[in-house]
Amino acid sequence: MPNPPVSAGARLFALLPHDAVDRLSRLPDALLGDIVSRLPAKDAARTAALSRRWRRVWRSTPLILADADLCPATSAVSRVLADHPGPFRCVHITSCEMDDFHGALLAGWLQILAAKAIQELVLFNRRWPLDLLLPSTVLGMTTLTRLHLGLWKFPATAGVPRATCFPNLRQLGLCNVLMENRDLDFVLDRSPVLETLCLEGNLFQLRLRLVSQSLRCVQIIGSFEEIFVVNAPRLERLIHSCCCTPNGSCCKVKIGHAPKLELLGYLELDPANHVLMVGSTIIKAGTRVSPRTMVPSLRILTMEVRFDVRNDAKMIPSVLRCFPNVETLHIKSGKTHQSTGKLNLKVWHESGTIECIRSRIKRLVFCDFRGGRSENAFLKFFFESALVLEEVVIHLDAGFTSMEEVQSKVESLGSVKRASEAFSVLVTVCSDPQGDYVRSLKRGSDFSIRDPFVSY
């Protein structure tokens, strides 16, 4: 859940005794309003006690309300919603105990916020059970630009008038929300400017179809049997972590119409548990790639490979040929409890030319390097093939215990004949071993960060 755009660390202080000049009140109303809007709700309300002028500033300022700053939260929220005329710039209700609610209190709050032009809403249910039904009032909050929900049962949309929609919604986050596919389809269909969608948890019905003319970034943290990009002409980023489904079935990632897709990850190259489809073709080891099975727009690709599992590693050439213009490649070396055959350097050369390695990839980031034979063979093949490579970053696995051990594992790479002498090699410890940067909505949806997978 995103943090409120104010800090509880901000505090109001009275003028010092030796300074009787009230310079702050001489500022223009617009600037005073901007100051008040950055304060926690209780401090913003307290400014009304300073003077008559400040009283009208608080009432005319779009308010930020976070119930974590109020005590007792439930009654205080009700008072603020009743006293302030709106609009409400941002409301975070994350601390109220939901069993404190009586009757239609929450529905009433949502009705007030809808009437007072709420822009951003974060609503988190702190208590189980998860089948606590979210009031359908939320479907009529037409002024929302950002909506984040956590631990709710989403209201059924069957029979809801077609006029009901989110015409201004740009960001939607759903964390452990019990929801039917048709209800998510309803929201996407009626959010014409939605750019960012984040789904976290395993409470959906495990199939996701993306049909949207506006989506630019989709981030999925959790398990889905199928993620199908049906028609998303503006989609630039598809980020997915945790591909294992709870019932042990296979996870399918299908890429249909996504002509602007530039970033994709994590792909898990595990044929038994993960399937990649481009168009109508399932990508396997040895798949003959054609223009219909290529995504030429992709520039950044992240994938996890168990190099000691032969069938997994043999998928790499086919997958890379689907993305001929990749410029940055992230590879995470996956762990396995049982090796099923290693690929040596000869096997990699026999796989043939991989165009993106030969003439496109400028940066290779290799994570969880353990120095195994298959890992070294792949890196040697890469070094010998990559004509435009500029940078290689090797993040060491946490299992290394000494620099001597590290040197013994990487020294053979120094003697490889390189296709390009221009690239540098950095061997380092991963600064984010848990991969939290992959799960960060803030990073994933921030387009000023070209590569949100970078952790160094």
Tab-separated table of C-alpha atoms in Angstrom:
chain	number	residue	atom	x	y	z
A	1	MET	CA	0.000	0.000	0.000
A	2	PRO	CA	1.339	3.485	-0.804
A	3	ASN	CA	2.236	5.789	2.048
A	4	PRO	CA	0.229	8.972	2.681
A	5	PRO	CA	1.745	12.046	1.002
A	6	VAL	CA	2.203	13.697	4.420
A	7	SER	CA	4.456	12.834	7.308
A	8	ALA	CA	3.344	12.536	10.900
A	9	GLY	CA	6.763	13.954	11.731
A	10	ALA	CA	5.596	17.397	10.597
A	11	ARG	CA	4.606	19.474	13.613
A	12	LEU	CA	3.186	22.938	14.304
A	13	PHE	CA	4.973	25.225	16.719
A	14	ALA	CA	3.911	28.515	18.270
A	15	LEU	CA	5.966	31.648	17.596
A	16	LEU	CA	8.956	32.048	19.838
A	17	PRO	CA	8.433	34.710	22.568
A	18	HIS	CA	11.056	37.037	21.126
A	19	ASP	CA	9.586	36.925	17.621
A	20	ALA	CA	6.163	38.620	17.602
A	21	VAL	CA	5.934	39.082	13.827
A	22	ASP	CA	3.543	36.665	12.131
A	23	ARG	CA	5.229	36.470	8.756
A	24	LEU	CA	3.495	33.242	7.765
A	25	SER	CA	0.021	34.776	7.789
A	26	ARG	CA	1.185	37.420	5.316
A	27	LEU	CA	1.629	34.804	2.606
A	28	PRO	CA	-0.966	34.503	-0.200
A	29	ASP	CA	-3.943	32.206	0.416
A	30	ALA	CA	-2.804	29.813	-2.293
A	31	LEU	CA	0.557	29.293	-0.617
A	32	LEU	CA	-1.022	28.931	2.834
A	33	GLY	CA	-3.361	26.319	1.397
A	34	ASP	CA	-0.409	24.414	-0.005
A	35	ILE	CA	1.218	24.435	3.459
A	36	VAL	CA	-1.957	23.200	5.163
A	37	SER	CA	-2.420	20.447	2.566
A	38	ARG	CA	0.958	18.970	3.522
A	39	LEU	CA	0.123	18.638	7.222
A	40	PRO	CA	-1.443	15.608	8.927
A	41	ALA	CA	-5.212	16.096	9.296
A	42	LYS	CA	-5.186	16.921	13.009
A	43	ASP	CA	-2.495	19.576	12.554
A	44	ALA	CA	-4.220	20.977	9.479
A	45	ALA	CA	-7.422	21.409	11.517
A	46	ARG	CA	-5.496	23.082	14.342
A	47	THR	CA	-4.392	25.890	12.030
A	48	ALA	CA	-7.988	27.186	12.203
A	49	ALA	CA	-7.247	28.322	15.771
A	50	LEU	CA	-4.510	30.702	14.615
A	51	SER	CA	-6.782	33.408	13.230
A	52	ARG	CA	-9.945	33.991	11.198
A	53	ARG	CA	-7.888	33.978	8.039
A	54	TRP	CA	-6.438	30.552	8.812
A	55	ARG	CA	-9.935	29.236	9.550
A	56	ARG	CA	-11.015	29.762	5.965
A	57	VAL	CA	-7.705	28.363	4.672
A	58	TRP	CA	-8.320	24.959	6.289
A	59	ARG	CA	-11.888	24.751	5.020
A	60	SER	CA	-10.923	25.728	1.468
A	61	THR	CA	-7.882	23.436	1.165
A	62	PRO	CA	-8.173	20.003	-0.512
A	63	LEU	CA	-7.560	17.822	2.522
A	64	ILE	CA	-5.294	14.838	3.112
A	65	LEU	CA	-6.735	12.479	5.717
A	66	ALA	CA	-4.852	9.497	7.181
A	67	ASP	CA	-6.656	7.759	10.025
A	68	ALA	CA	-3.305	6.595	11.451
A	69	ASP	CA	-2.788	10.206	12.616
A	70	LEU	CA	-6.106	10.292	14.498
A	71	CYS	CA	-7.257	8.795	17.787
A	72	PRO	CA	-9.794	7.345	18.255
A	73	ALA	CA	-9.653	6.797	14.522
A	74	THR	CA	-13.243	5.828	13.722
A	75	SER	CA	-15.012	8.724	15.455
A	76	ALA	CA	-12.332	11.212	14.373
A	77	VAL	CA	-12.694	10.240	10.712
A	78	SER	CA	-16.464	10.733	10.940
A	79	ARG	CA	-15.993	14.221	12.400
A	80	VAL	CA	-13.473	15.293	9.747
A	81	LEU	CA	-15.634	13.998	6.904
A	82	ALA	CA	-18.637	15.893	8.304
A	83	ASP	CA	-16.817	19.166	9.080
A	84	HIS	CA	-14.672	19.660	5.999
A	85	PRO	CA	-16.579	20.738	2.870
A	86	GLY	CA	-14.110	19.088	0.504
A	87	PRO	CA	-12.663	18.327	-1.852
A	88	PHE	CA	-10.564	15.536	-0.358
A	89	ARG	CA	-7.264	15.185	-2.126
A	90	CYS	CA	-6.215	11.918	-0.478
A	91	VAL	CA	-7.734	9.615	2.171
A	92	HIS	CA	-5.970	6.651	3.803
A	93	ILE	CA	-8.198	4.445	5.977
A	94	THR	CA	-5.818	1.735	7.125
A	95	SER	CA	-5.945	1.785	10.936
A	96	CYS	CA	-9.653	1.652	11.770
A	97	GLU	CA	-10.738	-1.733	13.050
A	98	MET	CA	-13.465	-2.853	10.695
A	99	ASP	CA	-15.459	-4.510	13.465
A	100	ASP	CA	-15.867	-0.994	14.893
A	101	PHE	CA	-18.164	-0.219	11.990
A	102	HIS	CA	-21.848	-0.413	12.661
A	103	GLY	CA	-24.541	-0.662	10.050
A	104	ALA	CA	-23.740	1.365	6.954
A	105	LEU	CA	-20.978	3.543	8.443
A	106	LEU	CA	-18.359	2.674	5.821
A	107	ALA	CA	-20.886	3.024	3.003
A	108	GLY	CA	-21.773	6.432	4.420
A	109	TRP	CA	-18.129	7.462	4.487
A	110	LEU	CA	-17.716	6.450	0.855
A	111	GLN	CA	-20.862	8.377	-0.122
A	112	ILE	CA	-19.517	11.510	1.584
A	113	LEU	CA	-16.145	11.135	-0.125
A	114	ALA	CA	-17.805	10.645	-3.508
A	115	ALA	CA	-19.895	13.773	-2.967
A	116	LYS	CA	-16.821	15.754	-1.872
A	117	ALA	CA	-14.731	14.848	-4.937
A	118	ILE	CA	-12.258	12.358	-3.448
A	119	GLN	CA	-9.170	11.980	-5.661
A	120	GLU	CA	-7.067	9.278	-3.993
A	121	LEU	CA	-8.324	6.511	-1.683
A	122	VAL	CA	-6.448	3.773	0.171
A	123	LEU	CA	-8.804	1.449	2.048
A	124	PHE	CA	-7.353	-1.469	3.991
A	125	ASN	CA	-9.269	-3.994	6.101
A	126	ARG	CA	-7.042	-4.830	9.051
A	127	ARG	CA	-9.037	-7.809	10.293
A	128	TRP	CA	-10.093	-11.172	8.963
A	129	PRO	CA	-12.326	-12.620	7.621
A	130	LEU	CA	-11.496	-11.650	4.065
A	131	ASP	CA	-15.095	-11.987	2.946
A	132	LEU	CA	-15.984	-8.627	4.494
A	133	LEU	CA	-17.898	-7.106	1.616
A	134	LEU	CA	-16.772	-3.744	0.315
A	135	PRO	CA	-19.799	-1.448	-0.104
A	136	SER	CA	-20.852	-1.096	-3.723
A	137	THR	CA	-20.735	2.671	-3.153
A	138	VAL	CA	-17.097	2.468	-4.212
A	139	LEU	CA	-18.247	1.809	-7.797
A	140	GLY	CA	-19.742	5.303	-8.007
A	141	MET	CA	-16.678	7.320	-6.947
A	142	THR	CA	-16.208	8.969	-10.316
A	143	THR	CA	-13.613	11.551	-9.232
A	144	LEU	CA	-11.033	8.975	-8.100
A	145	THR	CA	-7.614	9.117	-9.751
A	146	ARG	CA	-5.933	6.490	-7.519
A	147	LEU	CA	-7.575	3.575	-5.702
A	148	HIS	CA	-5.850	0.972	-3.519
A	149	LEU	CA	-7.838	-1.746	-1.745
A	150	GLY	CA	-6.586	-4.416	0.650
A	151	LEU	CA	-8.235	-7.484	2.230
A	152	TRP	CA	-11.805	-7.048	0.951
A	153	LYS	CA	-14.385	-8.945	-1.009
A	154	PHE	CA	-15.089	-6.849	-4.084
A	155	PRO	CA	-18.774	-6.108	-4.744
A	156	ALA	CA	-20.441	-7.967	-7.590
A	157	THR	CA	-20.832	-5.852	-10.713
A	158	ALA	CA	-23.520	-7.942	-12.400
A	159	GLY	CA	-26.521	-5.708	-12.986
A	160	VAL	CA	-24.609	-2.515	-12.265
A	161	PRO	CA	-25.621	0.206	-14.764
A	162	ARG	CA	-23.194	0.660	-17.614
A	163	ALA	CA	-22.969	4.351	-16.793
A	164	THR	CA	-21.139	3.437	-13.577
A	165	CYS	CA	-17.450	3.952	-14.207
A	166	PHE	CA	-14.136	5.458	-13.111
A	167	PRO	CA	-13.573	8.119	-15.787
A	168	ASN	CA	-10.558	9.647	-14.001
A	169	LEU	CA	-8.900	6.576	-12.456
A	170	ARG	CA	-5.216	6.319	-13.402
A	171	GLN	CA	-3.857	3.867	-10.815
A	172	LEU	CA	-5.517	0.793	-9.298
A	173	GLY	CA	-3.959	-1.472	-6.672
A	174	LEU	CA	-5.674	-4.598	-5.320
A	175	CYS	CA	-3.960	-6.486	-2.490
A	176	ASN	CA	-5.548	-9.782	-1.431
A	177	VAL	CA	-8.944	-8.743	-2.741
A	178	LEU	CA	-11.422	-11.568	-3.282
A	179	MET	CA	-12.686	-10.835	-6.770
A	180	GLU	CA	-14.253	-12.548	-9.760
A	181	ASN	CA	-12.679	-12.180	-13.190
A	182	ARG	CA	-15.814	-10.569	-14.593
A	183	ASP	CA	-15.661	-7.872	-11.913
A	184	LEU	CA	-12.082	-6.968	-12.806
A	185	ASP	CA	-13.096	-6.947	-16.479
A	186	PHE	CA	-15.895	-4.534	-15.518
A	187	VAL	CA	-13.469	-2.160	-13.789
A	188	LEU	CA	-10.953	-2.230	-16.658
A	189	ASP	CA	-13.673	-1.692	-19.236
A	190	ARG	CA	-14.979	1.363	-17.398
A	191	SER	CA	-11.625	2.989	-16.585
A	192	PRO	CA	-10.755	4.690	-19.876
A	193	VAL	CA	-7.603	6.475	-18.615
A	194	LEU	CA	-6.231	3.763	-16.277
A	195	GLU	CA	-2.448	3.550	-16.723
A	196	THR	CA	-1.181	1.427	-13.810
A	197	LEU	CA	-2.647	-1.815	-12.462
A	198	CYS	CA	-1.120	-3.718	-9.542
A	199	LEU	CA	-2.531	-7.059	-8.381
A	200	GLU	CA	-1.092	-8.705	-5.289
A	201	GLY	CA	-2.158	-11.932	-3.603
A	202	ASN	CA	-3.767	-15.238	-4.517
A	203	LEU	CA	-7.440	-14.493	-4.025
A	204	PHE	CA	-8.475	-13.949	-7.622
A	205	GLN	CA	-9.992	-16.705	-9.719
A	206	LEU	CA	-6.528	-17.255	-11.198
A	207	ARG	CA	-7.152	-16.021	-14.755
A	208	LEU	CA	-6.363	-12.521	-15.917
A	209	ARG	CA	-7.329	-11.053	-19.280
A	210	LEU	CA	-5.937	-7.638	-20.113
A	211	VAL	CA	-8.077	-5.628	-22.491
A	212	SER	CA	-7.412	-1.923	-22.179
A	213	GLN	CA	-6.716	0.987	-24.487
A	214	SER	CA	-4.936	2.968	-21.753
A	215	LEU	CA	-2.862	0.605	-19.551
A	216	ARG	CA	0.883	1.297	-19.573
A	217	CYS	CA	2.094	-0.764	-16.603
A	218	VAL	CA	0.751	-4.013	-15.123
A	219	GLN	CA	2.422	-5.450	-12.044
A	220	ILE	CA	1.366	-8.837	-10.667
A	221	ILE	CA	2.617	-10.277	-7.386
A	222	GLY	CA	1.022	-13.650	-6.857
A	223	SER	CA	-0.270	-16.751	-8.611
A	224	PHE	CA	-2.358	-16.887	-11.765
A	225	GLU	CA	-3.077	-19.834	-13.997
A	226	GLU	CA	-3.132	-17.495	-16.963
A	227	ILE	CA	-2.031	-13.942	-17.710
A	228	PHE	CA	-3.295	-13.081	-21.178
A	229	VAL	CA	-2.471	-9.750	-22.775
A	230	VAL	CA	-5.378	-9.800	-25.210
A	231	ASN	CA	-5.385	-6.219	-26.477
A	232	ALA	CA	-3.304	-3.559	-24.756
A	233	PRO	CA	-1.947	-1.200	-27.428
A	234	ARG	CA	-0.276	1.165	-24.915
A	235	LEU	CA	1.140	-1.440	-22.527
A	236	GLU	CA	4.855	-0.832	-21.913
A	237	ARG	CA	5.593	-2.904	-18.789
A	238	LEU	CA	4.434	-6.333	-17.668
A	239	ILE	CA	6.045	-7.346	-14.359
A	240	HIS	CA	5.178	-10.648	-12.713
A	241	SER	CA	6.777	-12.313	-9.698
A	242	CYS	CA	5.820	-15.635	-8.103
A	243	CYS	CA	4.609	-17.877	-10.883
A	244	CYS	CA	3.776	-21.043	-8.921
A	245	THR	CA	0.050	-21.638	-8.742
A	246	PRO	CA	-1.423	-22.974	-5.479
A	247	ASN	CA	-2.908	-26.093	-7.030
A	248	GLY	CA	0.312	-27.048	-8.803
A	249	SER	CA	-0.985	-26.274	-12.294
A	250	CYS	CA	1.005	-24.545	-14.988
A	251	CYS	CA	1.222	-20.758	-15.223
A	252	LYS	CA	0.677	-19.403	-18.735
A	253	VAL	CA	1.835	-16.010	-19.933
A	254	LYS	CA	0.260	-15.186	-23.293
A	255	ILE	CA	1.233	-12.116	-25.279
A	256	GLY	CA	-1.314	-11.078	-27.862
A	257	HIS	CA	-1.597	-7.503	-29.106
A	258	ALA	CA	0.949	-5.376	-27.211
A	259	PRO	CA	2.879	-3.412	-29.863
A	260	LYS	CA	4.569	-1.076	-27.338
A	261	LEU	CA	5.645	-3.657	-24.758
A	262	GLU	CA	9.204	-2.709	-23.754
A	263	LEU	CA	9.747	-4.523	-20.442
A	264	LEU	CA	8.853	-8.075	-19.426
A	265	GLY	CA	9.793	-10.161	-16.381
A	266	TYR	CA	10.121	-12.426	-14.524
A	267	LEU	CA	9.829	-15.269	-17.024
A	268	GLU	CA	10.561	-18.606	-15.370
A	269	LEU	CA	12.037	-21.019	-17.892
A	270	ASP	CA	10.523	-24.154	-16.422
A	271	PRO	CA	8.476	-26.040	-19.052
A	272	ALA	CA	6.692	-28.140	-16.433
A	273	ASN	CA	5.362	-25.152	-14.490
A	274	HIS	CA	5.561	-22.161	-16.783
A	275	VAL	CA	4.442	-21.625	-20.376
A	276	LEU	CA	5.213	-18.652	-22.598
A	277	MET	CA	2.934	-18.074	-25.584
A	278	VAL	CA	3.489	-15.419	-28.223
A	279	GLY	CA	0.478	-15.127	-30.449
A	280	SER	CA	-0.841	-18.682	-30.701
A	281	THR	CA	2.553	-20.400	-30.399
A	282	ILE	CA	3.909	-22.042	-27.246
A	283	ILE	CA	7.624	-21.310	-26.986
A	284	LYS	CA	9.685	-24.430	-26.264
A	285	ALA	CA	13.263	-25.526	-26.715
A	286	GLY	CA	13.861	-25.715	-30.464
A	287	THR	CA	10.789	-23.685	-31.449
A	288	ARG	CA	11.263	-22.167	-34.914
A	289	VAL	CA	10.659	-18.475	-34.442
A	290	SER	CA	8.863	-16.455	-37.110
A	291	PRO	CA	7.709	-12.821	-37.252
A	292	ARG	CA	4.389	-13.944	-35.741
A	293	THR	CA	6.179	-15.243	-32.644
A	294	MET	CA	8.338	-12.159	-32.099
A	295	VAL	CA	7.861	-9.105	-29.880
A	296	PRO	CA	10.168	-6.597	-31.583
A	297	SER	CA	9.296	-3.735	-29.228
A	298	LEU	CA	10.817	-5.385	-26.131
A	299	ARG	CA	13.995	-3.749	-24.777
A	300	ILE	CA	14.316	-5.144	-21.208
A	301	LEU	CA	13.836	-8.831	-20.394
A	302	THR	CA	14.172	-10.601	-17.053
A	303	MET	CA	14.079	-14.350	-16.655
A	304	GLU	CA	14.966	-17.091	-14.181
A	305	VAL	CA	16.779	-20.198	-15.396
A	306	ARG	CA	17.833	-23.354	-13.563
A	307	PHE	CA	21.061	-23.923	-15.499
A	308	ASP	CA	21.570	-27.402	-14.034
A	309	VAL	CA	18.213	-28.545	-15.423
A	310	ARG	CA	18.929	-29.326	-19.064
A	311	ASN	CA	15.419	-28.781	-20.448
A	312	ASP	CA	15.158	-25.407	-18.731
A	313	ALA	CA	18.496	-24.082	-20.010
A	314	LYS	CA	17.788	-25.286	-23.555
A	315	MET	CA	14.806	-22.917	-23.707
A	316	ILE	CA	17.048	-19.838	-23.570
A	317	PRO	CA	17.816	-19.606	-27.341
A	318	SER	CA	14.145	-19.958	-28.336
A	319	VAL	CA	12.961	-17.396	-25.788
A	320	LEU	CA	15.642	-14.858	-26.746
A	321	ARG	CA	14.826	-15.241	-30.433
A	322	CYS	CA	11.260	-14.129	-29.623
A	323	PHE	CA	12.663	-10.796	-28.443
A	324	PRO	CA	15.184	-9.830	-31.139
A	325	ASN	CA	15.712	-6.232	-29.979
A	326	VAL	CA	16.395	-6.753	-26.272
A	327	GLU	CA	19.081	-4.348	-25.056
A	328	THR	CA	19.167	-5.250	-21.335
A	329	LEU	CA	18.970	-8.854	-20.187
A	330	HIS	CA	18.555	-9.869	-16.552
A	331	ILE	CA	19.086	-13.548	-15.752
A	332	LYS	CA	18.557	-15.051	-12.325
A	333	SER	CA	20.169	-18.424	-11.808
A	334	GLY	CA	17.539	-20.609	-10.184
A	335	LYS	CA	18.297	-23.311	-7.636
A	336	THR	CA	17.545	-26.979	-8.062
A	337	HIS	CA	17.927	-29.958	-5.751
A	338	GLN	CA	18.751	-32.355	-8.554
A	339	SER	CA	20.785	-31.756	-11.698
A	340	THR	CA	19.444	-33.286	-14.904
A	341	GLY	CA	22.398	-32.558	-17.155
A	342	LYS	CA	24.634	-29.587	-17.796
A	343	LEU	CA	25.131	-27.701	-21.050
A	344	ASN	CA	28.756	-27.118	-22.058
A	345	LEU	CA	30.157	-24.413	-24.317
A	346	LYS	CA	29.922	-26.633	-27.400
A	347	VAL	CA	26.175	-27.087	-26.939
A	348	TRP	CA	25.673	-23.334	-26.745
A	349	HIS	CA	27.621	-22.756	-29.970
A	350	GLU	CA	25.617	-25.490	-31.685
A	351	SER	CA	22.401	-23.645	-30.780
A	352	GLY	CA	23.239	-21.129	-33.494
A	353	THR	CA	23.282	-17.373	-33.696
A	354	ILE	CA	20.999	-15.511	-31.305
A	355	GLU	CA	20.480	-12.126	-32.901
A	356	CYS	CA	19.802	-10.091	-29.761
A	357	ILE	CA	22.995	-11.412	-28.116
A	358	ARG	CA	25.057	-10.806	-31.219
A	359	SER	CA	23.948	-7.292	-32.106
A	360	ARG	CA	21.539	-5.790	-29.538
A	361	ILE	CA	22.272	-6.556	-25.891
A	362	LYS	CA	24.377	-3.855	-24.246
A	363	ARG	CA	23.906	-4.848	-20.598
A	364	LEU	CA	23.794	-8.284	-19.000
A	365	VAL	CA	22.906	-8.632	-15.321
A	366	PHE	CA	23.452	-12.141	-13.962
A	367	CYS	CA	22.005	-12.711	-10.466
A	368	ASP	CA	22.715	-15.466	-7.915
A	369	PHE	CA	25.871	-16.619	-9.688
A	370	ARG	CA	27.235	-19.794	-8.051
A	371	GLY	CA	30.020	-20.547	-10.501
A	372	GLY	CA	28.626	-23.824	-11.792
A	373	ARG	CA	29.791	-25.392	-15.026
A	374	SER	CA	26.584	-24.547	-16.900
A	375	GLU	CA	26.576	-20.931	-15.714
A	376	ASN	CA	30.180	-20.446	-16.815
A	377	ALA	CA	29.533	-22.079	-20.181
A	378	PHE	CA	26.635	-19.733	-20.867
A	379	LEU	CA	28.632	-16.641	-19.853
A	380	LYS	CA	31.569	-17.691	-22.037
A	381	PHE	CA	29.230	-18.171	-24.985
A	382	PHE	CA	27.744	-14.752	-24.298
A	383	PHE	CA	31.157	-13.057	-24.119
A	384	GLU	CA	32.276	-14.729	-27.345
A	385	SER	CA	29.087	-13.735	-29.230
A	386	ALA	CA	28.097	-10.246	-28.045
A	387	LEU	CA	29.397	-7.601	-30.435
A	388	VAL	CA	27.872	-4.509	-28.787
A	389	LEU	CA	28.020	-5.531	-25.115
A	390	GLU	CA	29.010	-2.629	-22.847
A	391	GLU	CA	28.458	-3.857	-19.281
A	392	VAL	CA	28.198	-7.148	-17.409
A	393	VAL	CA	27.157	-7.221	-13.751
A	394	ILE	CA	27.485	-10.529	-11.891
A	395	HIS	CA	25.667	-10.656	-8.543
A	396	LEU	CA	27.100	-13.395	-6.359
A	397	ASP	CA	24.964	-15.970	-4.608
A	398	ALA	CA	24.856	-15.574	-0.832
A	399	GLY	CA	26.525	-18.972	-0.412
A	400	PHE	CA	30.058	-17.703	-1.125
A	401	THR	CA	32.155	-17.561	2.043
A	402	SER	CA	35.445	-16.005	0.902
A	403	MET	CA	37.028	-13.920	-1.844
A	404	GLU	CA	39.303	-16.845	-2.708
A	405	GLU	CA	36.235	-18.945	-3.486
A	406	VAL	CA	34.807	-16.159	-5.635
A	407	GLN	CA	38.045	-15.765	-7.585
A	408	SER	CA	38.255	-19.493	-8.237
A	409	LYS	CA	34.761	-19.436	-9.756
A	410	VAL	CA	35.140	-16.387	-12.003
A	411	GLU	CA	38.805	-16.514	-13.047
A	412	SER	CA	38.070	-18.684	-16.098
A	413	LEU	CA	35.860	-15.918	-17.504
A	414	GLY	CA	38.870	-13.599	-17.719
A	415	SER	CA	40.578	-15.740	-20.353
A	416	VAL	CA	37.599	-15.891	-22.721
A	417	LYS	CA	38.103	-14.412	-26.154
A	418	ARG	CA	35.610	-11.568	-26.307
A	419	ALA	CA	33.660	-10.493	-29.365
A	420	SER	CA	33.813	-6.954	-27.977
A	421	GLU	CA	36.701	-5.721	-25.859
A	422	ALA	CA	34.726	-2.627	-24.847
A	423	PHE	CA	32.572	-4.118	-22.102
A	424	SER	CA	33.327	-4.039	-18.388
A	425	VAL	CA	32.649	-6.807	-15.874
A	426	LEU	CA	31.573	-6.027	-12.325
A	427	VAL	CA	31.353	-8.835	-9.762
A	428	THR	CA	29.415	-7.803	-6.669
A	429	VAL	CA	27.037	-8.856	-3.924
A	430	CYS	CA	23.362	-8.210	-4.670
A	431	SER	CA	22.140	-5.189	-2.704
A	432	ASP	CA	18.594	-6.555	-2.674
A	433	PRO	CA	18.785	-10.352	-2.187
A	434	GLN	CA	15.046	-10.654	-1.496
A	435	GLY	CA	14.136	-8.975	-4.781
A	436	ASP	CA	11.970	-6.339	-3.107
A	437	TYR	CA	12.687	-3.921	-5.958
A	438	VAL	CA	10.804	-6.297	-8.270
A	439	ARG	CA	7.756	-6.070	-6.005
A	440	SER	CA	7.852	-2.297	-5.634
A	441	LEU	CA	4.861	-0.653	-7.296
A	442	LYS	CA	6.582	2.698	-6.895
A	443	ARG	CA	9.585	1.515	-8.927
A	444	GLY	CA	7.653	-0.544	-11.420
A	445	SER	CA	5.248	2.254	-12.364
A	446	ASP	CA	7.830	5.064	-12.315
A	447	PHE	CA	8.687	5.614	-15.960
A	448	SER	CA	11.554	7.924	-15.040
A	449	ILE	CA	13.301	4.708	-13.887
A	450	ARG	CA	14.130	3.070	-17.157
A	451	ASP	CA	14.950	-0.324	-15.633
A	452	PRO	CA	13.154	-1.077	-12.337
A	453	PHE	CA	14.922	-4.444	-12.074
A	454	VAL	CA	18.289	-2.805	-11.416
A	455	SER	CA	19.341	-3.183	-7.787
A	456	TYR	CA	22.846	-1.751	-7.862
